[in-house]
Amino acid sequence: MLAFTVTTNSPPLVSTGARFKVSAEKFPSFLPKQVDNIKDSFARKLASKIERLPVHVGFTENCIMSSVVKPSIQSNTSPVVLLHGFDSSCLEWRYTYPLLEEAGLETWAVDILGWGFSDLERLPPCNVASKREHFYQLWKSHIKRPMILVGPSLGAAVAIDFAVNHPEAVQNLVLIDASVYAEGTGNLANLPRIVAYAGVYLLKSIPLRFYVNVLAFNGISLSTSIDWTNVGRLHCLFPWWEDATVNFMISGGYNVSDQIDQVKQKTLIIWGEDDKIISNKLAVRLHCELPDAIIHQIPDCGHLPHVERPSSVAKLILEFIGENCKVEAQSLSQH
């Protein structure tokens, strides 16, 4: 039975001014050693659960050891699979993941090919088609059941692209502050490689990452912003990160605006009302263009509600799943 008791306007799971006692987690040996410097106890806990699973793909002879957080429980409902945003990792879900599991949901957090903590020492192509096939083979080999696919920011574009190309794998979609109207990487795709690498080097820099945190979140403290910056750039410390990111950049990136009306799955749209990165006006546009969607906006919340308002996001996902289960049960009873 699914059960969850929070209110939609509840504060973040972690007070933005909280001081964390650093716990002595045992981290996987493949994580960058700088993981030890992270103070956020939720990030440390989730990082300790990351593992690598073998994924065989058609675009390289090498098996890709792919980073995920596997569910600790199995349920009768469809598994919930959490993607992340652009150039990020499964650690985005450090606050919401435990809430979903506590509610009885079978929950995966998956790193998109080219980002996160997968082993890419033998660098595969990291374009859209490769990311899609990698995720499909991971689903086919390890998840194996139609899923509720959750995509925040650029992860929403990944989710839409995947759902349209592999509808058999996706039961429902949840799109959070969705970045789905950008025309790929735009002019960045035409940059000379040396310029692209310079841009990627800047992307990894602490000042830029810190500035993005300021834009993404509402009123977090300086100490929290610094720690979240360290969480957000941890995957950038792998030696292959620059190559993988440049590969994606020059490939053209995601352009899914023409796919939106092809989405067959019922979709939940979640949006932070105070998003300074993607206007919530686009939430209304997306709601209008998706064939079967509902929308919920979260007040006093920025671009990443699953980090800033995890209780609200978990509650909305749980209610969405519960309502769909009721509809399915009613449909079965009529036959």
mmCIF file of C-alpha atoms in Angstrom:
data_model
loop_
_atom_site.group_PDB
_atom_site.id
_atom_site.type_symbol
_atom_site.label_atom_id
_atom_site.label_comp_id
_atom_site.label_asym_id
_atom_site.label_seq_id
_atom_site.Cartn_x
_atom_site.Cartn_y
_atom_site.Cartn_z
ATOM 1 C CA MET A 1 0.000 0.000 0.000
ATOM 2 C CA LEU A 2 1.281 3.450 -0.877
ATOM 3 C CA ALA A 3 1.172 5.981 1.921
ATOM 4 C CA PHE A 4 2.585 9.454 2.203
ATOM 5 C CA THR A 5 1.675 12.286 4.534
ATOM 6 C CA VAL A 6 3.041 15.693 3.622
ATOM 7 C CA THR A 7 1.409 18.880 2.476
ATOM 8 C CA THR A 8 2.015 20.410 -0.928
ATOM 9 C CA ASN A 9 3.366 23.604 0.595
ATOM 10 C CA SER A 10 5.654 21.836 3.028
ATOM 11 C CA PRO A 11 9.178 23.242 3.368
ATOM 12 C CA PRO A 12 12.198 21.505 1.877
ATOM 13 C CA LEU A 13 13.138 18.215 3.447
ATOM 14 C CA VAL A 14 16.349 19.909 4.529
ATOM 15 C CA SER A 15 16.318 23.402 5.941
ATOM 16 C CA THR A 16 18.526 25.570 3.755
ATOM 17 C CA GLY A 17 20.319 26.818 6.819
ATOM 18 C CA ALA A 18 20.838 23.417 8.384
ATOM 19 C CA ARG A 19 24.257 22.226 9.500
ATOM 20 C CA PHE A 20 24.939 18.635 8.610
ATOM 21 C CA LYS A 21 26.896 16.214 10.684
ATOM 22 C CA VAL A 22 29.128 14.438 8.193
ATOM 23 C CA SER A 23 28.457 10.737 8.446
ATOM 24 C CA ALA A 24 31.061 8.076 7.801
ATOM 25 C CA GLU A 25 29.487 6.569 4.701
ATOM 26 C CA LYS A 26 31.338 3.915 2.747
ATOM 27 C CA PHE A 27 31.487 5.151 -0.836
ATOM 28 C CA PRO A 28 31.995 3.063 -3.978
ATOM 29 C CA SER A 29 35.663 3.058 -4.944
ATOM 30 C CA PHE A 30 34.914 4.411 -8.434
ATOM 31 C CA LEU A 31 33.579 7.752 -7.174
ATOM 32 C CA PRO A 32 35.962 10.728 -7.254
ATOM 33 C CA LYS A 33 37.758 11.037 -3.929
ATOM 34 C CA GLN A 34 36.283 14.530 -3.483
ATOM 35 C CA VAL A 35 33.022 12.858 -2.459
ATOM 36 C CA ASP A 36 34.535 12.775 1.029
ATOM 37 C CA ASN A 37 34.369 16.586 1.135
ATOM 38 C CA ILE A 38 30.592 16.714 0.689
ATOM 39 C CA LYS A 39 28.786 17.681 3.890
ATOM 40 C CA ASP A 40 25.182 17.094 2.815
ATOM 41 C CA SER A 41 24.207 13.906 4.649
ATOM 42 C CA PHE A 42 21.513 13.065 2.088
ATOM 43 C CA ALA A 43 23.961 13.364 -0.805
ATOM 44 C CA ARG A 44 26.459 11.220 1.074
ATOM 45 C CA LYS A 45 23.826 8.587 1.780
ATOM 46 C CA LEU A 46 22.689 8.385 -1.842
ATOM 47 C CA ALA A 47 26.280 8.405 -3.115
ATOM 48 C CA SER A 48 27.004 5.374 -0.953
ATOM 49 C CA LYS A 49 24.242 3.489 -2.802
ATOM 50 C CA ILE A 50 25.486 4.156 -6.334
ATOM 51 C CA GLU A 51 26.591 1.077 -8.216
ATOM 52 C CA ARG A 52 27.543 0.237 -11.775
ATOM 53 C CA LEU A 53 25.572 -2.236 -13.872
ATOM 54 C CA PRO A 54 26.735 -3.753 -17.170
ATOM 55 C CA VAL A 55 24.922 -2.425 -20.232
ATOM 56 C CA HIS A 56 25.600 -3.824 -23.703
ATOM 57 C CA VAL A 57 24.913 -1.450 -26.592
ATOM 58 C CA GLY A 58 25.199 -1.686 -30.354
ATOM 59 C CA PHE A 59 27.323 1.414 -30.929
ATOM 60 C CA THR A 60 30.426 0.133 -29.134
ATOM 61 C CA GLU A 61 31.958 -3.275 -28.566
ATOM 62 C CA ASN A 62 32.643 -2.451 -24.954
ATOM 63 C CA CYS A 63 30.127 -3.121 -22.212
ATOM 64 C CA ILE A 64 29.368 0.170 -20.444
ATOM 65 C CA MET A 65 29.425 -0.084 -16.675
ATOM 66 C CA SER A 66 26.552 2.277 -15.976
ATOM 67 C CA SER A 67 25.868 4.097 -12.728
ATOM 68 C CA VAL A 68 22.495 3.769 -11.027
ATOM 69 C CA VAL A 69 20.873 3.665 -7.634
ATOM 70 C CA LYS A 70 18.846 0.463 -7.527
ATOM 71 C CA PRO A 71 15.624 0.124 -5.543
ATOM 72 C CA SER A 72 15.845 -1.522 -2.161
ATOM 73 C CA ILE A 73 12.219 -2.664 -2.420
ATOM 74 C CA GLN A 74 9.980 -4.195 -5.071
ATOM 75 C CA SER A 75 6.339 -3.209 -5.412
ATOM 76 C CA ASN A 76 3.300 -4.208 -7.425
ATOM 77 C CA THR A 77 3.135 -0.793 -9.070
ATOM 78 C CA SER A 78 5.286 0.244 -12.006
ATOM 79 C CA PRO A 79 8.857 1.184 -11.098
ATOM 80 C CA VAL A 80 9.654 4.879 -10.862
ATOM 81 C CA VAL A 81 12.794 5.776 -12.814
ATOM 82 C CA LEU A 82 14.435 9.120 -12.082
ATOM 83 C CA LEU A 83 16.563 10.893 -14.667
ATOM 84 C CA HIS A 84 18.542 14.066 -14.010
ATOM 85 C CA GLY A 85 19.105 17.357 -15.791
ATOM 86 C CA PHE A 86 21.842 18.614 -18.110
ATOM 87 C CA ASP A 87 25.370 17.727 -17.034
ATOM 88 C CA SER A 88 24.277 16.365 -13.683
ATOM 89 C CA SER A 89 23.916 13.046 -11.886
ATOM 90 C CA CYS A 90 21.572 10.889 -9.854
ATOM 91 C CA LEU A 91 22.623 12.876 -6.772
ATOM 92 C CA GLU A 92 20.001 15.437 -7.834
ATOM 93 C CA TRP A 93 17.521 13.060 -6.215
ATOM 94 C CA ARG A 94 19.197 12.943 -2.804
ATOM 95 C CA TYR A 95 16.163 14.376 -0.998
ATOM 96 C CA THR A 96 13.248 13.005 -3.019
ATOM 97 C CA TYR A 97 14.538 9.463 -3.623
ATOM 98 C CA PRO A 98 14.276 8.382 0.032
ATOM 99 C CA LEU A 99 10.770 9.843 0.286
ATOM 100 C CA LEU A 100 9.591 7.830 -2.713
ATOM 101 C CA GLU A 101 11.073 4.657 -1.268
ATOM 102 C CA GLU A 102 9.553 5.338 2.140
ATOM 103 C CA ALA A 103 6.191 5.633 0.389
ATOM 104 C CA GLY A 104 6.599 2.111 -0.970
ATOM 105 C CA LEU A 105 7.607 2.906 -4.541
ATOM 106 C CA GLU A 106 10.166 0.803 -6.378
ATOM 107 C CA THR A 107 12.536 3.607 -7.323
ATOM 108 C CA TRP A 108 15.554 3.772 -9.607
ATOM 109 C CA ALA A 109 17.862 6.752 -10.139
ATOM 110 C CA VAL A 110 19.728 6.471 -13.437
ATOM 111 C CA ASP A 111 22.650 8.448 -14.831
ATOM 112 C CA ILE A 112 22.274 9.520 -18.465
ATOM 113 C CA LEU A 113 25.118 8.375 -20.713
ATOM 114 C CA GLY A 114 27.910 10.960 -20.756
ATOM 115 C CA TRP A 115 27.081 12.396 -17.339
ATOM 116 C CA GLY A 116 26.948 10.970 -13.854
ATOM 117 C CA PHE A 117 29.291 8.261 -12.631
ATOM 118 C CA SER A 118 29.368 5.607 -15.358
ATOM 119 C CA ASP A 119 32.724 4.249 -16.523
ATOM 120 C CA LEU A 120 33.467 6.001 -19.820
ATOM 121 C CA GLU A 121 37.211 5.487 -19.941
ATOM 122 C CA ARG A 122 36.698 3.948 -23.387
ATOM 123 C CA LEU A 123 34.606 6.869 -24.512
ATOM 124 C CA PRO A 124 31.479 5.937 -26.498
ATOM 125 C CA PRO A 125 29.561 8.479 -28.589
ATOM 126 C CA CYS A 126 27.378 10.627 -26.327
ATOM 127 C CA ASN A 127 24.877 11.997 -28.836
ATOM 128 C CA VAL A 128 21.100 11.763 -28.487
ATOM 129 C CA ALA A 129 20.787 8.433 -30.306
ATOM 130 C CA SER A 130 23.501 6.867 -28.133
ATOM 131 C CA LYS A 131 21.958 8.184 -24.932
ATOM 132 C CA ARG A 132 18.601 6.763 -26.023
ATOM 133 C CA GLU A 133 19.957 3.327 -26.921
ATOM 134 C CA HIS A 134 22.026 3.128 -23.753
ATOM 135 C CA PHE A 135 19.001 3.908 -21.605
ATOM 136 C CA TYR A 136 16.855 1.441 -23.557
ATOM 137 C CA GLN A 137 19.370 -1.365 -23.101
ATOM 138 C CA LEU A 138 19.684 -0.533 -19.407
ATOM 139 C CA TRP A 139 15.894 -0.686 -19.095
ATOM 140 C CA LYS A 140 15.685 -3.907 -21.115
ATOM 141 C CA SER A 141 18.433 -5.642 -19.125
ATOM 142 C CA HIS A 142 17.728 -4.457 -15.600
ATOM 143 C CA ILE A 143 14.378 -2.677 -15.128
ATOM 144 C CA LYS A 144 12.369 -4.856 -17.522
ATOM 145 C CA ARG A 145 8.900 -3.410 -16.816
ATOM 146 C CA PRO A 146 6.977 -0.386 -18.100
ATOM 147 C CA MET A 147 8.035 2.523 -15.925
ATOM 148 C CA ILE A 148 6.959 5.887 -14.656
ATOM 149 C CA LEU A 149 9.739 7.983 -16.153
ATOM 150 C CA VAL A 150 10.626 11.223 -14.371
ATOM 151 C CA GLY A 151 12.672 13.884 -16.144
ATOM 152 C CA PRO A 152 13.665 17.265 -14.694
ATOM 153 C CA SER A 153 14.990 20.142 -16.821
ATOM 154 C CA LEU A 154 16.850 18.660 -19.830
ATOM 155 C CA GLY A 155 15.972 15.245 -18.430
ATOM 156 C CA ALA A 156 12.423 16.032 -19.573
ATOM 157 C CA ALA A 157 13.680 16.191 -23.169
ATOM 158 C CA VAL A 158 15.450 12.869 -22.624
ATOM 159 C CA ALA A 159 12.202 11.420 -21.258
ATOM 160 C CA ILE A 160 10.052 12.684 -24.145
ATOM 161 C CA ASP A 161 12.515 11.447 -26.756
ATOM 162 C CA PHE A 162 12.638 8.047 -25.062
ATOM 163 C CA ALA A 163 8.871 7.737 -24.566
ATOM 164 C CA VAL A 164 8.149 8.535 -28.219
ATOM 165 C CA ASN A 165 10.766 6.095 -29.509
ATOM 166 C CA HIS A 166 10.111 3.323 -26.974
ATOM 167 C CA PRO A 167 6.484 3.671 -25.849
ATOM 168 C CA GLU A 168 6.414 0.057 -24.680
ATOM 169 C CA ALA A 169 8.903 0.942 -21.937
ATOM 170 C CA VAL A 170 7.056 3.942 -20.495
ATOM 171 C CA GLN A 171 3.722 3.821 -18.714
ATOM 172 C CA ASN A 172 3.588 7.453 -17.595
ATOM 173 C CA LEU A 173 5.755 10.557 -17.676
ATOM 174 C CA VAL A 174 6.550 13.134 -15.016
ATOM 175 C CA LEU A 175 8.211 16.281 -16.375
ATOM 176 C CA ILE A 176 9.697 18.794 -13.931
ATOM 177 C CA ASP A 177 10.542 22.361 -15.035
ATOM 178 C CA ALA A 178 10.995 20.864 -18.468
ATOM 179 C CA SER A 179 13.643 22.155 -20.865
ATOM 180 C CA VAL A 180 11.941 20.946 -24.046
ATOM 181 C CA TYR A 181 11.766 24.002 -26.304
ATOM 182 C CA ALA A 182 15.463 24.666 -26.838
ATOM 183 C CA GLU A 183 16.765 23.935 -30.335
ATOM 184 C CA GLY A 184 19.424 21.519 -29.198
ATOM 185 C CA THR A 185 22.801 23.017 -28.391
ATOM 186 C CA GLY A 186 22.261 25.649 -31.094
ATOM 187 C CA ASN A 187 25.348 27.452 -32.355
ATOM 188 C CA LEU A 188 27.506 25.587 -29.853
ATOM 189 C CA ALA A 189 27.379 22.612 -32.212
ATOM 190 C CA ASN A 190 29.399 24.601 -34.757
ATOM 191 C CA LEU A 191 32.190 25.736 -32.455
ATOM 192 C CA PRO A 192 35.759 24.706 -33.260
ATOM 193 C CA ARG A 193 36.745 21.893 -30.914
ATOM 194 C CA ILE A 194 39.354 23.997 -29.123
ATOM 195 C CA VAL A 195 36.709 26.620 -28.340
ATOM 196 C CA ALA A 196 34.240 23.925 -27.288
ATOM 197 C CA TYR A 197 36.768 22.510 -24.827
ATOM 198 C CA ALA A 198 37.378 25.984 -23.411
ATOM 199 C CA GLY A 199 33.640 26.392 -22.881
ATOM 200 C CA VAL A 200 33.376 23.011 -21.210
ATOM 201 C CA TYR A 201 36.275 23.876 -18.914
ATOM 202 C CA LEU A 202 34.321 26.968 -17.854
ATOM 203 C CA LEU A 203 31.214 24.827 -17.342
ATOM 204 C CA LYS A 204 33.102 22.813 -14.738
ATOM 205 C CA SER A 205 34.386 25.863 -12.881
ATOM 206 C CA ILE A 206 33.285 26.479 -9.316
ATOM 207 C CA PRO A 207 32.247 30.137 -9.915
ATOM 208 C CA LEU A 208 29.913 29.206 -12.777
ATOM 209 C CA ARG A 209 28.424 26.264 -10.904
ATOM 210 C CA PHE A 210 27.928 28.464 -7.857
ATOM 211 C CA TYR A 211 26.169 31.091 -9.990
ATOM 212 C CA VAL A 212 23.843 28.448 -11.443
ATOM 213 C CA ASN A 213 22.904 27.440 -7.897
ATOM 214 C CA VAL A 214 22.029 31.052 -7.128
ATOM 215 C CA LEU A 215 19.740 31.110 -10.172
ATOM 216 C CA ALA A 216 18.236 27.690 -9.567
ATOM 217 C CA PHE A 217 17.257 27.956 -5.909
ATOM 218 C CA ASN A 218 15.342 30.405 -3.767
ATOM 219 C CA GLY A 219 17.305 31.914 -0.906
ATOM 220 C CA ILE A 220 19.667 29.119 0.131
ATOM 221 C CA SER A 221 22.507 29.975 2.482
ATOM 222 C CA LEU A 222 26.084 30.516 1.336
ATOM 223 C CA SER A 223 27.330 27.352 3.042
ATOM 224 C CA THR A 224 24.557 25.271 1.490
ATOM 225 C CA SER A 225 25.205 26.745 -1.952
ATOM 226 C CA ILE A 226 28.902 25.907 -1.708
ATOM 227 C CA ASP A 227 28.159 22.335 -0.668
ATOM 228 C CA TRP A 228 25.517 21.885 -3.366
ATOM 229 C CA THR A 229 28.042 23.208 -5.890
ATOM 230 C CA ASN A 230 30.416 20.440 -4.828
ATOM 231 C CA VAL A 231 27.629 17.877 -5.169
ATOM 232 C CA GLY A 232 26.635 19.168 -8.601
ATOM 233 C CA ARG A 233 30.135 19.086 -10.090
ATOM 234 C CA LEU A 234 31.389 15.846 -8.546
ATOM 235 C CA HIS A 235 30.907 13.890 -11.785
ATOM 236 C CA CYS A 236 32.905 16.537 -13.683
ATOM 237 C CA LEU A 237 36.060 15.326 -11.955
ATOM 238 C CA PHE A 238 36.292 12.155 -14.038
ATOM 239 C CA PRO A 239 39.037 12.431 -16.691
ATOM 240 C CA TRP A 240 36.618 11.626 -19.527
ATOM 241 C CA TRP A 241 33.992 14.209 -18.580
ATOM 242 C CA GLU A 242 35.299 16.959 -20.896
ATOM 243 C CA ASP A 243 35.408 14.638 -23.915
ATOM 244 C CA ALA A 244 31.905 13.292 -23.253
ATOM 245 C CA THR A 245 30.439 16.779 -22.836
ATOM 246 C CA VAL A 246 32.099 18.169 -25.965
ATOM 247 C CA ASN A 247 30.896 15.110 -27.868
ATOM 248 C CA PHE A 248 27.323 15.865 -26.822
ATOM 249 C CA MET A 249 27.676 19.581 -27.528
ATOM 250 C CA ILE A 250 28.915 19.219 -31.100
ATOM 251 C CA SER A 251 26.348 16.485 -31.832
ATOM 252 C CA GLY A 252 23.569 19.076 -31.676
ATOM 253 C CA GLY A 253 21.832 17.942 -28.497
ATOM 254 C CA TYR A 254 18.109 17.458 -27.882
ATOM 255 C CA ASN A 255 15.449 19.101 -30.026
ATOM 256 C CA VAL A 256 12.141 17.510 -29.021
ATOM 257 C CA SER A 257 9.575 20.257 -29.599
ATOM 258 C CA ASP A 258 8.189 18.373 -32.620
ATOM 259 C CA GLN A 259 7.810 15.204 -30.539
ATOM 260 C CA ILE A 260 5.666 16.666 -27.777
ATOM 261 C CA ASP A 261 2.335 16.025 -29.491
ATOM 262 C CA GLN A 262 3.436 12.430 -30.186
ATOM 263 C CA VAL A 263 3.598 11.534 -26.497
ATOM 264 C CA LYS A 264 0.944 8.887 -25.856
ATOM 265 C CA GLN A 265 1.466 8.483 -22.124
ATOM 266 C CA LYS A 266 -0.459 10.401 -19.508
ATOM 267 C CA THR A 267 1.894 13.033 -18.138
ATOM 268 C CA LEU A 268 2.275 14.982 -14.921
ATOM 269 C CA ILE A 269 3.908 18.407 -15.289
ATOM 270 C CA ILE A 270 5.484 19.891 -12.158
ATOM 271 C CA TRP A 271 6.901 23.415 -12.188
ATOM 272 C CA GLY A 272 8.450 25.787 -9.675
ATOM 273 C CA GLU A 273 6.565 29.079 -9.866
ATOM 274 C CA ASP A 274 9.739 31.089 -9.267
ATOM 275 C CA ASP A 275 11.899 29.319 -11.862
ATOM 276 C CA LYS A 276 14.462 31.892 -13.046
ATOM 277 C CA ILE A 277 15.945 29.567 -15.675
ATOM 278 C CA ILE A 278 12.843 28.393 -17.582
ATOM 279 C CA SER A 279 9.710 30.542 -17.371
ATOM 280 C CA ASN A 280 6.640 28.877 -15.924
ATOM 281 C CA LYS A 281 4.752 30.260 -18.936
ATOM 282 C CA LEU A 282 6.296 27.348 -20.814
ATOM 283 C CA ALA A 283 4.614 25.004 -18.350
ATOM 284 C CA VAL A 284 1.252 26.222 -19.633
ATOM 285 C CA ARG A 285 2.393 25.835 -23.241
ATOM 286 C CA LEU A 286 3.606 22.299 -22.566
ATOM 287 C CA HIS A 287 0.330 21.445 -20.860
ATOM 288 C CA CYS A 288 -1.571 22.621 -23.929
ATOM 289 C CA GLU A 289 0.613 20.710 -26.391
ATOM 290 C CA LEU A 290 0.770 17.359 -24.615
ATOM 291 C CA PRO A 291 -2.204 15.158 -25.580
ATOM 292 C CA ASP A 292 -2.923 13.956 -22.023
ATOM 293 C CA ALA A 293 -1.390 15.979 -19.212
ATOM 294 C CA ILE A 294 -2.097 17.566 -15.852
ATOM 295 C CA ILE A 295 -0.101 20.402 -14.346
ATOM 296 C CA HIS A 296 0.850 21.440 -10.816
ATOM 297 C CA GLN A 297 2.941 24.478 -9.951
ATOM 298 C CA ILE A 298 4.801 24.711 -6.653
ATOM 299 C CA PRO A 299 4.880 28.158 -5.023
ATOM 300 C CA ASP A 300 8.076 29.689 -3.625
ATOM 301 C CA CYS A 301 10.164 27.245 -5.620
ATOM 302 C CA GLY A 302 12.832 27.582 -8.299
ATOM 303 C CA HIS A 303 14.133 25.423 -11.142
ATOM 304 C CA LEU A 304 14.723 22.146 -9.290
ATOM 305 C CA PRO A 305 11.695 21.379 -7.114
ATOM 306 C CA HIS A 306 12.935 17.857 -6.357
ATOM 307 C CA VAL A 307 15.904 19.461 -4.588
ATOM 308 C CA GLU A 308 14.179 22.519 -3.148
ATOM 309 C CA ARG A 309 10.724 21.094 -2.351
ATOM 310 C CA PRO A 310 11.197 17.316 -2.229
ATOM 311 C CA SER A 311 8.146 16.640 -0.068
ATOM 312 C CA SER A 312 5.889 18.455 -2.519
ATOM 313 C CA VAL A 313 7.351 16.632 -5.510
ATOM 314 C CA ALA A 314 7.118 13.229 -3.834
ATOM 315 C CA LYS A 315 3.508 13.895 -2.854
ATOM 316 C CA LEU A 316 2.540 14.937 -6.382
ATOM 317 C CA ILE A 317 4.204 11.879 -7.918
ATOM 318 C CA LEU A 318 2.551 9.586 -5.407
ATOM 319 C CA GLU A 319 -0.894 11.082 -5.996
ATOM 320 C CA PHE A 320 -0.393 10.840 -9.768
ATOM 321 C CA ILE A 321 0.516 7.165 -9.525
ATOM 322 C CA GLY A 322 -2.334 6.460 -7.131
ATOM 323 C CA GLU A 323 -4.895 8.103 -9.392
ATOM 324 C CA ASN A 324 -3.663 6.147 -12.403
ATOM 325 C CA CYS A 325 -3.867 2.905 -10.419
ATOM 326 C CA LYS A 326 -7.507 3.691 -9.586
ATOM 327 C CA VAL A 327 -8.319 4.345 -13.239
ATOM 328 C CA GLU A 328 -6.681 1.075 -14.286
ATOM 329 C CA ALA A 329 -8.542 -0.855 -11.588
ATOM 330 C CA GLN A 330 -11.864 0.641 -12.665
ATOM 331 C CA SER A 331 -11.116 -0.192 -16.289
ATOM 332 C CA LEU A 332 -10.325 -3.808 -15.409
ATOM 333 C CA SER A 333 -13.489 -4.154 -13.330
ATOM 334 C CA GLN A 334 -15.594 -3.106 -16.318
ATOM 335 C CA HIS A 335 -14.277 -5.925 -18.502
#
